[in-house]
Coordinates of C-alpha atoms and ligand atoms in Angstrom, one line a residue:
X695 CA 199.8 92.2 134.6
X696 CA 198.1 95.9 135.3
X697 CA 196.6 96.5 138.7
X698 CA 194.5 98.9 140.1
X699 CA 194.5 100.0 143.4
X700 CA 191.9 101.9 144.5
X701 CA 191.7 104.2 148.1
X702 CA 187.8 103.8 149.6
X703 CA 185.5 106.3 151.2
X704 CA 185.0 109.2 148.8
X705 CA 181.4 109.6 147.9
X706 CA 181.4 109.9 143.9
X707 CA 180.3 113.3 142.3
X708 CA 179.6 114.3 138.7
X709 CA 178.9 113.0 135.3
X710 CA 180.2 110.1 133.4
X711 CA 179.2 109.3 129.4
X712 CA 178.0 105.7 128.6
X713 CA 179.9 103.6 125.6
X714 CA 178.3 101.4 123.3
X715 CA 177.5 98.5 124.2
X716 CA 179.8 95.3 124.1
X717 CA 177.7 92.3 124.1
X718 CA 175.8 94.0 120.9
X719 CA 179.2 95.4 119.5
X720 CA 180.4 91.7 119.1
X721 CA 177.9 90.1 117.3
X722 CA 176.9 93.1 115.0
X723 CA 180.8 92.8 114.3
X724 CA 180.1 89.5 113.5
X725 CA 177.1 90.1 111.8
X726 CA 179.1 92.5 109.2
X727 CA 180.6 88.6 107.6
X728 CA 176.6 88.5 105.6
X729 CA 177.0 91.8 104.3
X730 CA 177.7 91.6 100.4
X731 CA 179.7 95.4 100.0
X732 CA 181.1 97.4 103.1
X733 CA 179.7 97.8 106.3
X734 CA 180.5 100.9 108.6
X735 CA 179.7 100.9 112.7
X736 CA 180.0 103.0 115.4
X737 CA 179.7 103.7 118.3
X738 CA 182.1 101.1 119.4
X739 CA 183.5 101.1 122.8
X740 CA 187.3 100.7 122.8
X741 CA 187.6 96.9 124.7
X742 CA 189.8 94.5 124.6
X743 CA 186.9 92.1 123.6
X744 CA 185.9 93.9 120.4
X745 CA 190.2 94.2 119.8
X746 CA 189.8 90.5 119.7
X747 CA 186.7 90.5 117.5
X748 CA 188.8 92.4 115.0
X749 CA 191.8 90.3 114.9
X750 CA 189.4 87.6 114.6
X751 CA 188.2 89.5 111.3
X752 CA 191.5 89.8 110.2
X753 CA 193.2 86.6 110.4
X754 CA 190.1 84.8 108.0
X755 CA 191.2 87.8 106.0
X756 CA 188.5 90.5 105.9
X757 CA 189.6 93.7 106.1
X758 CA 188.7 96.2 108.9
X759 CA 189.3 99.4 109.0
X760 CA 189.3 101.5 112.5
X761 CA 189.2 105.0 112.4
X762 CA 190.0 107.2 115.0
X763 CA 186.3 107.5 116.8
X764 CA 185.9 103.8 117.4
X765 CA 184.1 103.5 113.7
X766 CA 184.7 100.4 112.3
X767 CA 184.6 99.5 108.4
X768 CA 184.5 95.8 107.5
X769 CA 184.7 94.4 104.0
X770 CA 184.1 90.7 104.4
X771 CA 184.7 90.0 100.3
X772 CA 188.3 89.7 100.9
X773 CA 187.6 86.4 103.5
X774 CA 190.2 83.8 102.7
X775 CA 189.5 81.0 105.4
X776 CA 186.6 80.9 107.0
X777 CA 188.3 79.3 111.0
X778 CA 188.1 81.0 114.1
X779 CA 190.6 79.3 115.6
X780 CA 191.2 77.9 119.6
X781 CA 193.8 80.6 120.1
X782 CA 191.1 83.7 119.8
X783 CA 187.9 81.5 120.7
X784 CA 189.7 80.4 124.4
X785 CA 190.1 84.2 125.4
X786 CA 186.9 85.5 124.1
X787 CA 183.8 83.0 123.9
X788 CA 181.8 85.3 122.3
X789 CA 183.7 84.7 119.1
X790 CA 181.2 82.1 118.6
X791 CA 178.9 84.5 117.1
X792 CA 180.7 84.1 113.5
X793 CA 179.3 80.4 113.6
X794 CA 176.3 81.5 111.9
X795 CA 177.5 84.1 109.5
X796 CA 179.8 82.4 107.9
X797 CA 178.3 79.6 107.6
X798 CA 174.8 81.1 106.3
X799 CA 177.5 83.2 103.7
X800 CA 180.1 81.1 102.6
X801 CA 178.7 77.7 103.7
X802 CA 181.2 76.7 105.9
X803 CA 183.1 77.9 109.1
X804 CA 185.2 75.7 111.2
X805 CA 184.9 77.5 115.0
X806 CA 187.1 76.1 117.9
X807 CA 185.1 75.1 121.0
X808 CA 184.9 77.3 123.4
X809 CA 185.7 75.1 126.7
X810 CA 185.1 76.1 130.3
X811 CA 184.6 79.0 131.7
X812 CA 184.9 80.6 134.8
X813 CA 181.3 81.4 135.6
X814 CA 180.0 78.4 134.2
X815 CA 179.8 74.9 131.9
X816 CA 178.4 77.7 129.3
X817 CA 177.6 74.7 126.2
X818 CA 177.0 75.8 122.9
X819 CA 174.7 72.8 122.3
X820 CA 171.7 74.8 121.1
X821 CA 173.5 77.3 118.6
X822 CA 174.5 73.6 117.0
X823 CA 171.8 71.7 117.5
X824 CA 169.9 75.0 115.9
X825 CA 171.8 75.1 112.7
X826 CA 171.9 71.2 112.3
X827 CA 168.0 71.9 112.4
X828 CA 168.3 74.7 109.3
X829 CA 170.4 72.2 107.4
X830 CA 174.0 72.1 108.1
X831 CA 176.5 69.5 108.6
X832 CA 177.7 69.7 111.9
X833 CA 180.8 67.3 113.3
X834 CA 183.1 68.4 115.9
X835 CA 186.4 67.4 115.7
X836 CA 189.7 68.2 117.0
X837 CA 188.0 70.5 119.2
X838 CA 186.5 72.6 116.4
X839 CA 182.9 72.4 115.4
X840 CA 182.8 71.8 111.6
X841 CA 179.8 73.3 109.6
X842 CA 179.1 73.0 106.3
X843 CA 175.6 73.8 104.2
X844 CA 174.8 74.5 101.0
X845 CA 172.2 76.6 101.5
X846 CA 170.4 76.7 104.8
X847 CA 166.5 76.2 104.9
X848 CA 163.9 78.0 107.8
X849 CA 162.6 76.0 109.9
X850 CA 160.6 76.1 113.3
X851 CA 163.3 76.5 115.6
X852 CA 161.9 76.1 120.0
X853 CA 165.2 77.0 122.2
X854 CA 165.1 74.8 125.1
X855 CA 166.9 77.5 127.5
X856 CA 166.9 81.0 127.1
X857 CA 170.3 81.9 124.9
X858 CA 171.5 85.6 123.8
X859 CA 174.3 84.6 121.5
X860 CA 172.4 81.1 120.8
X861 CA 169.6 83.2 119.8
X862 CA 172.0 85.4 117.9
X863 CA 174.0 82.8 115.8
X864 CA 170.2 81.6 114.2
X865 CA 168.9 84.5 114.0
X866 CA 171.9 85.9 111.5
X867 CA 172.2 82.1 110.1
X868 CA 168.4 82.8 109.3
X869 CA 168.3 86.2 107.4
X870 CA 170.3 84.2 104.3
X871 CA 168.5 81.0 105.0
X872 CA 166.0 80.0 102.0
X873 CA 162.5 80.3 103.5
X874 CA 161.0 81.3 107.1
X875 CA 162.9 80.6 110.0
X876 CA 160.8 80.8 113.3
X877 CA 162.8 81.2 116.7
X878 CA 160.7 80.1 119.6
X879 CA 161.6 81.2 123.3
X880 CA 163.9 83.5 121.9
X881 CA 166.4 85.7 124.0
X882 CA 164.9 89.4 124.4
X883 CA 168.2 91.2 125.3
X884 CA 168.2 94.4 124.0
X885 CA 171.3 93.6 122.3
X886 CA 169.5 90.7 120.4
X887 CA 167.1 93.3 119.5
X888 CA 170.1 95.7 118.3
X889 CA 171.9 93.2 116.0
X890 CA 167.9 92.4 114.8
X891 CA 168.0 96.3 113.4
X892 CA 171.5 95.9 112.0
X893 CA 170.0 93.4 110.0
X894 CA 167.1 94.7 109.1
X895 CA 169.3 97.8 108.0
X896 CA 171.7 95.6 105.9
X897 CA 168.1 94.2 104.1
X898 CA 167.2 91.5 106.5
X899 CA 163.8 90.6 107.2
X900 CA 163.2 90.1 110.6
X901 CA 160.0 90.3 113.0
X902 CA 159.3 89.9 116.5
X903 CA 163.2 90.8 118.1
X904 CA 162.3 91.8 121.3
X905 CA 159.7 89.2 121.7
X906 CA 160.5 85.3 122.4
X907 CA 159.0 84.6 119.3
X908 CA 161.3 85.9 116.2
X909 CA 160.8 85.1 112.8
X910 CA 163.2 86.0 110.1
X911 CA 162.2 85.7 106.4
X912 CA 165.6 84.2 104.4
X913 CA 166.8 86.8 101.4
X914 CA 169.3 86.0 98.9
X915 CA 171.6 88.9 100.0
X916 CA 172.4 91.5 102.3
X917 CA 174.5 94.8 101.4
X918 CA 176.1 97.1 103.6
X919 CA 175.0 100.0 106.3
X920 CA 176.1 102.3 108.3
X921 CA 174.9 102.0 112.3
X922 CA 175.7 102.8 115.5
X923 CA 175.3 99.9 118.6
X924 CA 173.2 101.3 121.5
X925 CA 174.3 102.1 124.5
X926 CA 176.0 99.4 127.5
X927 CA 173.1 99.1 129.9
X928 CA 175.7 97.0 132.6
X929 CA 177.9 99.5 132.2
X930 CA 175.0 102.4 133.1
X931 CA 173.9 100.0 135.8
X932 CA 177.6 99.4 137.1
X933 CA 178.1 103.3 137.6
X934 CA 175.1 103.8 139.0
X935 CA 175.9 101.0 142.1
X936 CA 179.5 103.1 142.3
X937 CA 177.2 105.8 143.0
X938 CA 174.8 104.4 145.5
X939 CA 177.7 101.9 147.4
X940 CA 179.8 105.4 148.1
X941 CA 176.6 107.4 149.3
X942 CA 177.3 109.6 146.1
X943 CA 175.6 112.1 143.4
X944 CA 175.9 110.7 139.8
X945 CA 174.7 111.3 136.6
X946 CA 175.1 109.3 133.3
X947 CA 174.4 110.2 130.2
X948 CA 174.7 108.7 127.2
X949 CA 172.4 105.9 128.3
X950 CA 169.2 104.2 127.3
X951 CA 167.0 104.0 130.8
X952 CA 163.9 101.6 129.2
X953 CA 166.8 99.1 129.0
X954 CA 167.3 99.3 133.0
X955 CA 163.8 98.8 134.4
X956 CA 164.6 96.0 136.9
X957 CA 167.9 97.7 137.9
X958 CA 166.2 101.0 138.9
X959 CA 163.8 99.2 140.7
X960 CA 166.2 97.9 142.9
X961 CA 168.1 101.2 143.0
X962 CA 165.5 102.2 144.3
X963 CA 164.6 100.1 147.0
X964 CA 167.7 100.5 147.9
X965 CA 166.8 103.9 148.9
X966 CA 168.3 106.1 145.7
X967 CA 166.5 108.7 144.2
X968 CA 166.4 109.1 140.9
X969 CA 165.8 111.4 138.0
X970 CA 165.4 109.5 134.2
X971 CA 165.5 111.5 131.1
X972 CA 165.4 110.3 127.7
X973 CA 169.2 109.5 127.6
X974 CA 171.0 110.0 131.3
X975 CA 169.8 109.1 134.8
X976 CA 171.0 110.5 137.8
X977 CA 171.7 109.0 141.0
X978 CA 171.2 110.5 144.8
X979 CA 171.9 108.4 147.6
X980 CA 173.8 111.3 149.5
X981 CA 173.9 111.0 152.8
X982 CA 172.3 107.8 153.5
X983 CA 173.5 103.9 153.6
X984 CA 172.0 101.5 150.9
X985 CA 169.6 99.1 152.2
X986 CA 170.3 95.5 151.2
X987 CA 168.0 94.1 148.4
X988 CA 167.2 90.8 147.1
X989 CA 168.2 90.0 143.7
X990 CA 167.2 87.1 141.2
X991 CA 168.7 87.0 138.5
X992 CA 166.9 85.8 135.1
X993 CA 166.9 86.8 131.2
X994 CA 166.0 90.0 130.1
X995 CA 163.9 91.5 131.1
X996 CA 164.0 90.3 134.3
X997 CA 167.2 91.2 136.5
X998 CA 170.5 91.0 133.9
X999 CA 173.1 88.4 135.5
X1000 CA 175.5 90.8 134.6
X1001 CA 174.2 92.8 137.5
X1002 CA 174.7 90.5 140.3
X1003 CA 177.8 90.8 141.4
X1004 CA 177.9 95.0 141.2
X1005 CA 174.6 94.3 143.8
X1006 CA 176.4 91.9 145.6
X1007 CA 178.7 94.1 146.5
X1008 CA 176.5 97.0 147.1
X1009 CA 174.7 94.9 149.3
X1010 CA 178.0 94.2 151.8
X1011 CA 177.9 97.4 153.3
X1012 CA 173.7 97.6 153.1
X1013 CA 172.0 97.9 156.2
X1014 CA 170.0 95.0 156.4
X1015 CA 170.3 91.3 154.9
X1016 CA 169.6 90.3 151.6
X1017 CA 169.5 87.0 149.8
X1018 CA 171.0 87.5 145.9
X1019 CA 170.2 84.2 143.9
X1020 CA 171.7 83.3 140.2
X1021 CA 169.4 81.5 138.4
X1022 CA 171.5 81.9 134.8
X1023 CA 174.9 80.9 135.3
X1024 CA 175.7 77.4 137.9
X1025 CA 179.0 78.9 139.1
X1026 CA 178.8 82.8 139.6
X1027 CA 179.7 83.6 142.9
X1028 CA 183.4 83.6 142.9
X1029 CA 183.6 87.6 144.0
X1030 CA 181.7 86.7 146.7
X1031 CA 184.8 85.0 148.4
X1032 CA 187.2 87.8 147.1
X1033 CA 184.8 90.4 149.1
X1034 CA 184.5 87.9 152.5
X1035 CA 188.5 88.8 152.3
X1036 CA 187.1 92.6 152.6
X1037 CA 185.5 92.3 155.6
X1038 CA 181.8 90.9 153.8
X1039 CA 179.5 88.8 155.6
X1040 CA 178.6 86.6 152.8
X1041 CA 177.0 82.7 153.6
X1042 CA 176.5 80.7 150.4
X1043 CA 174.0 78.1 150.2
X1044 CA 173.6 76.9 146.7
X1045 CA 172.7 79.1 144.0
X1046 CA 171.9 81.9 146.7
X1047 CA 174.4 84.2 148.7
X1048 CA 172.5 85.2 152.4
X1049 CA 174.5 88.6 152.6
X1050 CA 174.1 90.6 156.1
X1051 CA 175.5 94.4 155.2
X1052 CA 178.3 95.5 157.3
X1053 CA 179.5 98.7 158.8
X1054 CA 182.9 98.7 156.7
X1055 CA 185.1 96.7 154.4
X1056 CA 188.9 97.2 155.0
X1057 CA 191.4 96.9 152.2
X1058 CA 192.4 93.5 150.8
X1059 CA 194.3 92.4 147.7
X1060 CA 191.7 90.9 145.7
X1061 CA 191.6 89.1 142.4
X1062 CA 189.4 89.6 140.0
X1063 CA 188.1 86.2 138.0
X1064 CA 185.7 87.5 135.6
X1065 CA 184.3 90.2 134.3
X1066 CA 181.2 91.6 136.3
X1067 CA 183.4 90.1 139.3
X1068 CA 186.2 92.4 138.8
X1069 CA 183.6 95.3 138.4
X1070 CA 182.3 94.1 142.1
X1071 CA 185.4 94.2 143.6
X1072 CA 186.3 97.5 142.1
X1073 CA 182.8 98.7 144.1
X1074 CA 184.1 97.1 146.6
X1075 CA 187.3 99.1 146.9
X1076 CA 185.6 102.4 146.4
X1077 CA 184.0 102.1 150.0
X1078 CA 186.7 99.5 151.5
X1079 CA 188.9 101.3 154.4
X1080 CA 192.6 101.7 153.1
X1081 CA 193.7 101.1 149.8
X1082 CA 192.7 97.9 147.9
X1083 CA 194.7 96.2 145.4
X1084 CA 192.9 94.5 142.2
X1085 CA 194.8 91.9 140.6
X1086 CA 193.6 90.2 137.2
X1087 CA 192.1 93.4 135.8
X1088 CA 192.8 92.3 131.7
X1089 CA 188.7 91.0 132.7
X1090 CA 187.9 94.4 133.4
X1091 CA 189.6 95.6 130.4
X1092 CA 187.7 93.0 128.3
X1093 CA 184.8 94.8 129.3
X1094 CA 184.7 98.4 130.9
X1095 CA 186.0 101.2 128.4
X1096 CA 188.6 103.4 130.5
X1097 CA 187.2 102.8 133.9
X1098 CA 189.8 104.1 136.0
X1099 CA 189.4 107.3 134.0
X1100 CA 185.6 107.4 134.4
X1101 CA 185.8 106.7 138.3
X1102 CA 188.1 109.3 138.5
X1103 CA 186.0 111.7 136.7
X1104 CA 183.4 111.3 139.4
X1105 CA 185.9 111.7 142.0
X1106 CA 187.2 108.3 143.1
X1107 CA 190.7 108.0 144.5
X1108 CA 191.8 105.2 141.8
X1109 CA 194.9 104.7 140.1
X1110 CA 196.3 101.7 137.2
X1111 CA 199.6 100.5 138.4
X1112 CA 200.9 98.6 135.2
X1113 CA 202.6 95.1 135.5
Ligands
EPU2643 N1 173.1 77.5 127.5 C1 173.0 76.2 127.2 N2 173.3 75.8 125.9 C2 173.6 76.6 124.9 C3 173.7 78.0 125.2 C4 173.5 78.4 126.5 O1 172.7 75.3 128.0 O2 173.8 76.2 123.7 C5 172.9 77.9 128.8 C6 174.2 78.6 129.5 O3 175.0 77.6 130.0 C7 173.6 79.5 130.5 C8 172.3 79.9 129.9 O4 172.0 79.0 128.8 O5 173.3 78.7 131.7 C9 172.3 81.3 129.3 O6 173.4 81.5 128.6 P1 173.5 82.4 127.3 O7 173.7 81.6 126.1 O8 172.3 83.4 127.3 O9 174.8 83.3 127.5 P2 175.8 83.8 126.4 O10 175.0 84.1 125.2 O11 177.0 82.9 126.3 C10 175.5 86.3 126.9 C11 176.5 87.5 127.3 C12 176.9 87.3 128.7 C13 175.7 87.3 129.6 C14 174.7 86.2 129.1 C15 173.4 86.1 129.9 C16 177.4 88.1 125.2 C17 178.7 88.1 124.3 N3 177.6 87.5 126.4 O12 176.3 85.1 127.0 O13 177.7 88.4 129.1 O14 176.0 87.0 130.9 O15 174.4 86.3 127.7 O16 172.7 87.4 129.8 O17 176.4 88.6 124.8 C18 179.4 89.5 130.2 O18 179.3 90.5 129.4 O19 180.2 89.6 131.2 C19 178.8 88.3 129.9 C20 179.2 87.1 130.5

């Protein structure tokens, strides 16, 4: 298993370009299953994640097509099974998202259940309970949730908790779906509203993304596009903490700033200044330490739980104490023990971690357990005294295109040892 190992204290220093954005990447991949002719999409950032969206393609037997600039061409009429099966599903959740494609298209799909996580129980109770609603037949058995419809009918639909890829699934189940489907207290991600315009280019019709309150008129078909996913705004945000946590000058372009409000406002209590253009923002915290700053996390657009932990760590060497609550996922705080072995000064008490900044970290081995987590401890490193050792970084590579390239393009002393 690959390793990084990164050597702490160099403030960071230049300009890095932002990739597309995962968490839209995947379900617009997933979305491509309703189009009737080829669909073409850029922009999307090299990850293991959207590696496993492909092969997920490929084994019902659609055929994908990736050409050199991370453009992807998918021609779902040569589908011959309609399974995502436990295999895939267990190393990427997110496959989920071809639940209601397929199942909208070709009236059936047979998805493995997801199981635990590491930050979380993570159900998938309202994407079923949803598409029951619309019409299907839902059972699950032998682990796999089997859905069958003829064809679905809209339907008021109120979500009971605030789901992105929940929101997702009905949302594409919808746009084939005879009739209007209304989704009430519908996720407002950005990314919900980016699969909402691949839709709309492929011929859906679809209101109200954005909003909580979408409402998708059903057509009979949808033909193929050519789009390109917006910008990652956690990967913008995680650069921008690798700037402020090393005291550093950084500027990234590429980006969508409206997406970022709540994590420029902390930013910038945190004492960065910052300049926002239409597409890059640039961070200045030279010279000075961060100031802690509270964080609560909630859905979009309140502050992205994707963010937490990148804070979390910026907020180990703040001056100051600040209290960072997760309201969105039960069981998120699992970098927060990897950092205590840093040097942090980290008390948890529930769903909040009381964190008094410190002086210094000094290098640790650490392991990385998910995702955003193994982005915290890689901030972490970049201001921990000695050279720190992250273990577990296939998460990273799940989600961060070429990181240890783009820290080292701003400067930081970090190297991939493979294993
Ligand atoms: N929930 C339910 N029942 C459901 C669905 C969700 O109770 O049927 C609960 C979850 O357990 C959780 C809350 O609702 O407590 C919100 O979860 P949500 O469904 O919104 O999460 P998700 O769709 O599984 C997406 C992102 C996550 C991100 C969350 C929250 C994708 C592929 N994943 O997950 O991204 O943290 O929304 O914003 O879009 C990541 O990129 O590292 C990541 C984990």
């Amino acid at each position: 298993m690959d390793k990084l190992h990164i050597r702490g204290g160099t403030p960071l220093e230049g300009e890095v370009r932002i990739s597309g954005a995962k968490n839209a990447a995947l379900p617009i991949l997933a979305a491509t299953l309703l189009a009737d002719s080829p669909a073409s999409v850029g922009n999307v950032p090299h990850l293991r994640d959207v590696t496993t969206m492909i092969e997920l393609l490929g084994r019902m037997g659609v055929s994908v097509t990736v050409t050199d600039k991370m453009r992807i061409e998918v021609d779902a009429s040569t589908i011959r099974e309609c399974i995502a099966p436990y295999e895939l599903v267990r190393t990427m959740r997110a496959s989920i998202v071809v639940l209601g494609p397929l199942l909208a298209r070709f009236g059936k799909a047979d998805v493995s259940l997801p199981g635990g996580c590491a930050i979380g129980a993570r159900p998938v109770n309202l994407h079923v309970d949803g598409l029951r609603a619309l019409g299907a037949d839902i059972h699950i058995e032998n682990g796999y949730i089997r859905a069958r419809a003829d064809r679905l009918v809209g339907t008021r639909l109120v979500l009971d908790t605030v789901t992105v890829t929940g929101t997702e699934n009905l949302m594409m189940a919808a746009t084939l779906a005879e009739g209007e489907t209304v989704i009430e207290n519908a996720a407002r991600e950005p990314e919900v509203v980016d699969l909402a315009n691949f839709l709309i280019s492929m011929g859906a019709k679809i209101h109200g993304a954005g909003t909580d309150r979408i409402v998708v008129e059903g057509v009979k078909k949808l033909h193929g596009t050519s789009y390109d996913v917006l910008p990652d705004r956690i990967e913008s945000g995680t650069y921008l903490v690798a700037g402020a946590i090393t005291s550093g000058h950084v500027r990234i372009k590429g980006t969508r700033p409206d997406h970022l409000d709540a994590v420029l406002v902390k930013l910038r209590d945190a004492g960065a200044t910052l300049g926002i253009g239409p597409n890059w923002i640039e961070l200045d915290m030279r010279n000075r330490r961060p100031r802690a700053v509270d964080i609560r996390t909630a859905p979009y657009p309140g502050f992205p739980t994707d963010m937490q932990a990148q804070f979390a760590a910026l907020n180990t060497i703040a001056e100051g104490t600040a209290a960072v609550t997760e309201t969105v996922f039960e069981n998120r705080f699992m970098h927060m023990l990897e950092m205590r072995r840093l040097g942090a000064d980290i008390r948890i008490e529930g769903n909040t971690a009381i964190i008094h900044g410190v002086e210094k970290l000094t290098a640790a081995p650490v392991m990385a357990t998910d995702l955003r987590a193994s982005a915290s401890l890689v901030l972490a490193g970049l201001v921990a005294e000695g050279t720190t050792e992250v273990l577990r970084i296939y998460h990273i590579d799940r989600g961060y295109e070429c990181i240890e390239e783009k820290l080292a393009q701003l400067g930081a002393h970090i190297k991939r040892i493979p294993g």
